[in-house]
Amino acid sequence: MTEVVEFLDSQMQKEEINTSFVEWKYKSITYHQPFVVNNFFSDINALIKRYFSPNIVEEIHKQMCESVLYKCEKMSLEDTNNFDNDQMDQEDELGSDQEEVNNIKDHYDYHQTYLKALLDSVSGKSIKEIWQITSYMIPSSYQHIVTFEDGIHICTCLLLVSHKIVCRHYFKLMVKNSNVLFHLLLMPTRWLQDDAWNHIDTIFNEPFIGTSSKNLKQIQDNNTVQQVNFIPMHYDNI
């Protein structure tokens, strides 16, 4: 019984430290940088402000602004088949002098799943591209994004799964790759403002948006084809 109490106390302390770190991090960084949002994501910003609640827009802005802290590199399928050291790298990142982290959620930029595990859970034929997203500040810290032919994606940070918010790694990939696009229904419909439910069909027909007006024009030209292929993961998910 004593061991159980000690374990629970240890976990609570770790969660408290992690919460304090995130709060400090958010207070220490100016997230609403006009340069990042307006120059890279202006079309997306106009769209999310029209349909999503202010709190959700604020969280998306944070991810947009953090995206500048990363770089992208495309991986071939052969590279991913030979890639088996992501767990080892993540453990080495702590360093020998640091306390072991038993819960990976306690580490801000840890991958919450591994690339091989992710690839084993999906059909190889549905995969479009695989990218590695690396932090400029900590080169040993990285995530992987797998994009699919139907327009959805999965990032190993799992922010879209755990918090239902498009992550900073995906926004970085949008800047790097003009074929990577944003759609409102990548996120749950429960984030919509109340009056947006009166226009749900209009929202579904909104075009995919890139990070420039050139991308947007190209998307609109192929709008019908893309909408047929796109099956939003969270559509009608309340």
XYZ file of C-alpha atoms in Angstrom:
238
model
C 0.000 0.000 0.000
C 2.871 2.330 0.829
C 4.393 1.727 -2.610
C 1.096 2.608 -4.296
C 0.836 5.868 -2.352
C 4.437 6.761 -3.197
C 3.859 6.000 -6.885
C 0.699 8.129 -7.019
C 2.467 10.963 -5.217
C 5.347 10.777 -7.700
C 2.964 10.898 -10.668
C 1.096 13.870 -9.201
C 4.367 15.737 -8.724
C 5.358 15.069 -12.344
C 1.984 16.263 -13.608
C 2.260 19.401 -11.487
C 5.754 20.115 -12.833
C 4.593 19.564 -16.408
C 1.574 21.836 -15.918
C 3.781 24.550 -14.429
C 6.186 24.261 -17.352
C 3.434 24.622 -19.952
C 1.980 27.634 -18.109
C 5.418 29.253 -17.934
C 6.061 28.474 -21.590
C 2.805 30.052 -22.734
C 3.478 33.177 -20.648
C 7.061 33.468 -21.893
C 6.327 33.313 -25.622
C 4.462 35.969 -27.569
C 2.128 33.746 -29.530
C 0.034 36.285 -31.355
C 2.844 37.437 -33.592
C 1.214 39.284 -36.500
C 4.114 38.354 -38.771
C 3.636 34.586 -38.430
C -0.156 34.483 -38.552
C -0.636 37.187 -41.185
C 2.203 36.237 -43.508
C 1.894 32.460 -43.480
C -1.646 31.655 -42.381
C -3.794 34.699 -43.175
C -6.421 32.770 -45.167
C -6.656 30.070 -42.508
C -6.851 32.708 -39.783
C -9.798 34.425 -41.475
C -11.573 31.088 -41.815
C -11.100 29.851 -38.245
C -12.105 33.230 -36.785
C -15.322 33.037 -38.785
C -16.364 29.597 -37.550
C -14.468 28.602 -34.382
C -14.842 29.943 -30.849
C -12.236 32.510 -29.668
C -10.616 30.045 -27.250
C -10.023 27.527 -30.020
C -8.689 30.241 -32.332
C -6.225 31.237 -29.614
C -4.982 27.657 -29.277
C -4.561 27.362 -33.047
C -2.608 30.636 -33.087
C -0.204 29.174 -30.530
C 0.479 26.208 -32.779
C 0.921 28.461 -35.815
C 3.481 30.624 -34.024
C 5.425 27.654 -32.679
C 5.685 26.190 -36.179
C 8.619 28.506 -36.974
C 10.736 26.581 -34.450
C 10.930 23.509 -36.715
C 12.330 22.343 -40.034
C 11.030 19.620 -42.371
C 12.605 16.780 -44.292
C 10.760 14.357 -46.535
C 11.397 10.664 -45.948
C 11.205 7.878 -48.493
C 9.386 4.642 -47.733
C 12.758 2.917 -47.748
C 14.012 5.318 -45.077
C 11.003 4.628 -42.890
C 11.443 0.866 -43.227
C 14.990 1.236 -41.931
C 14.014 3.725 -39.244
C 14.058 1.871 -35.938
C 15.813 4.196 -33.509
C 13.130 6.741 -32.619
C 12.512 5.223 -29.200
C 16.232 5.028 -28.486
C 16.765 8.651 -29.567
C 13.930 9.822 -27.369
C 15.383 8.085 -24.336
C 18.889 9.409 -25.065
C 17.495 12.935 -25.298
C 17.014 13.001 -21.526
C 20.706 12.538 -20.826
C 22.263 10.270 -18.248
C 22.156 12.880 -15.469
C 18.429 13.545 -15.727
C 15.684 11.766 -13.880
C 13.975 9.038 -15.881
C 10.604 10.103 -17.263
C 8.116 7.260 -16.981
C 5.244 9.139 -18.602
C 6.153 10.582 -22.008
C 3.379 13.169 -21.667
C 5.622 14.813 -19.054
C 8.027 15.836 -21.819
C 6.603 18.597 -24.006
C 7.853 17.580 -27.442
C 8.097 13.818 -27.055
C 6.463 11.767 -29.767
C 3.420 10.102 -28.247
C 3.668 7.178 -30.638
C 6.465 5.776 -32.761
C 6.691 5.913 -36.528
C 6.822 2.167 -37.029
C 3.834 1.618 -34.752
C 1.917 4.265 -36.665
C 2.763 2.755 -40.057
C 1.813 -0.714 -38.850
C -1.673 0.589 -38.028
C -2.506 1.946 -41.502
C -2.653 0.663 -45.057
C 0.526 1.360 -46.989
C -1.471 2.054 -50.158
C -3.256 4.977 -48.483
C -0.019 6.781 -47.546
C 0.877 9.819 -49.632
C 4.012 11.206 -47.943
C 6.063 10.855 -44.758
C 7.927 13.803 -43.237
C 10.277 14.277 -40.310
C 9.782 17.539 -38.401
C 12.840 18.514 -36.349
C 13.239 21.210 -33.721
C 15.853 23.878 -34.463
C 16.510 24.292 -30.749
C 16.859 20.573 -29.964
C 17.981 18.688 -33.112
C 17.473 15.339 -31.385
C 13.794 16.195 -30.852
C 11.557 15.395 -33.806
C 8.132 14.214 -34.898
C 6.872 12.370 -37.958
C 3.846 13.297 -40.044
C 2.155 10.822 -42.358
C -0.182 12.334 -44.953
C -2.822 10.246 -46.703
C -4.437 10.307 -50.122
C -7.847 11.234 -48.644
C -6.563 14.531 -47.196
C -6.115 13.565 -43.545
C -2.843 13.200 -41.654
C -1.357 11.786 -38.465
C 1.488 13.330 -36.471
C 3.390 11.334 -33.865
C 2.784 14.149 -31.360
C -0.904 13.070 -31.470
C -2.092 16.582 -30.571
C -4.973 16.258 -33.033
C -5.979 13.012 -31.323
C -5.514 14.081 -27.702
C -6.546 17.760 -27.877
C -8.357 17.905 -31.249
C -6.144 20.792 -32.433
C -4.016 20.844 -35.590
C -0.421 20.782 -34.363
C 2.541 23.099 -34.921
C 4.344 20.368 -36.868
C 1.569 20.216 -39.461
C 1.494 24.004 -39.814
C 5.255 23.921 -40.407
C 4.753 21.275 -43.077
C 2.148 23.486 -44.754
C 4.757 26.242 -45.109
C 7.277 23.780 -46.530
C 5.000 21.820 -48.863
C 2.310 23.574 -50.913
C 0.429 20.284 -51.339
C -0.252 20.061 -47.595
C -3.583 21.753 -46.944
C -5.910 22.837 -44.160
C -9.627 22.178 -43.866
C -11.983 23.179 -41.062
C -13.194 19.629 -40.604
C -9.752 18.307 -39.784
C -10.899 19.281 -36.279
C -14.111 18.291 -34.456
C -17.340 20.090 -35.231
C -17.859 20.658 -31.504
C -15.310 23.498 -31.719
C -17.670 25.429 -34.003
C -19.525 28.480 -32.748
C -23.186 27.857 -31.993
C -24.524 29.734 -34.999
C -22.146 27.861 -37.322
C -24.358 24.785 -37.043
C -26.893 26.586 -39.201
C -24.328 26.531 -42.016
C -22.815 23.068 -41.584
C -23.246 22.227 -45.284
C -21.427 25.429 -46.213
C -18.580 24.502 -43.879
C -18.255 21.079 -45.469
C -17.999 22.761 -48.881
C -15.314 25.223 -47.776
C -12.188 24.831 -49.951
C -8.924 23.363 -48.775
C -6.552 26.200 -47.912
C -2.802 26.466 -48.317
C -0.403 29.080 -47.018
C -0.546 31.407 -50.035
C -3.088 32.850 -52.463
C -1.469 30.793 -55.227
C -2.176 27.589 -53.352
C -5.738 28.701 -52.671
C -6.414 29.358 -56.368
C -5.069 25.944 -57.329
C -7.210 24.283 -54.687
C -10.351 26.050 -55.830
C -9.692 24.979 -59.426
C -9.648 21.341 -58.287
C -12.242 21.824 -55.559
C -14.767 19.244 -56.765
C -12.230 16.437 -57.042
C -10.732 17.096 -53.619
C -14.093 17.247 -51.866
C -15.090 13.889 -53.295
C -11.902 12.273 -51.983
C -11.895 14.027 -48.612
C -13.498 12.173 -45.709
C -12.891 14.379 -42.648
C -11.897 12.360 -39.605
C -14.042 14.384 -37.212
C -17.024 15.203 -39.417
C -20.247 15.002 -37.431
C -18.210 14.129 -34.331
C -19.916 15.969 -31.466
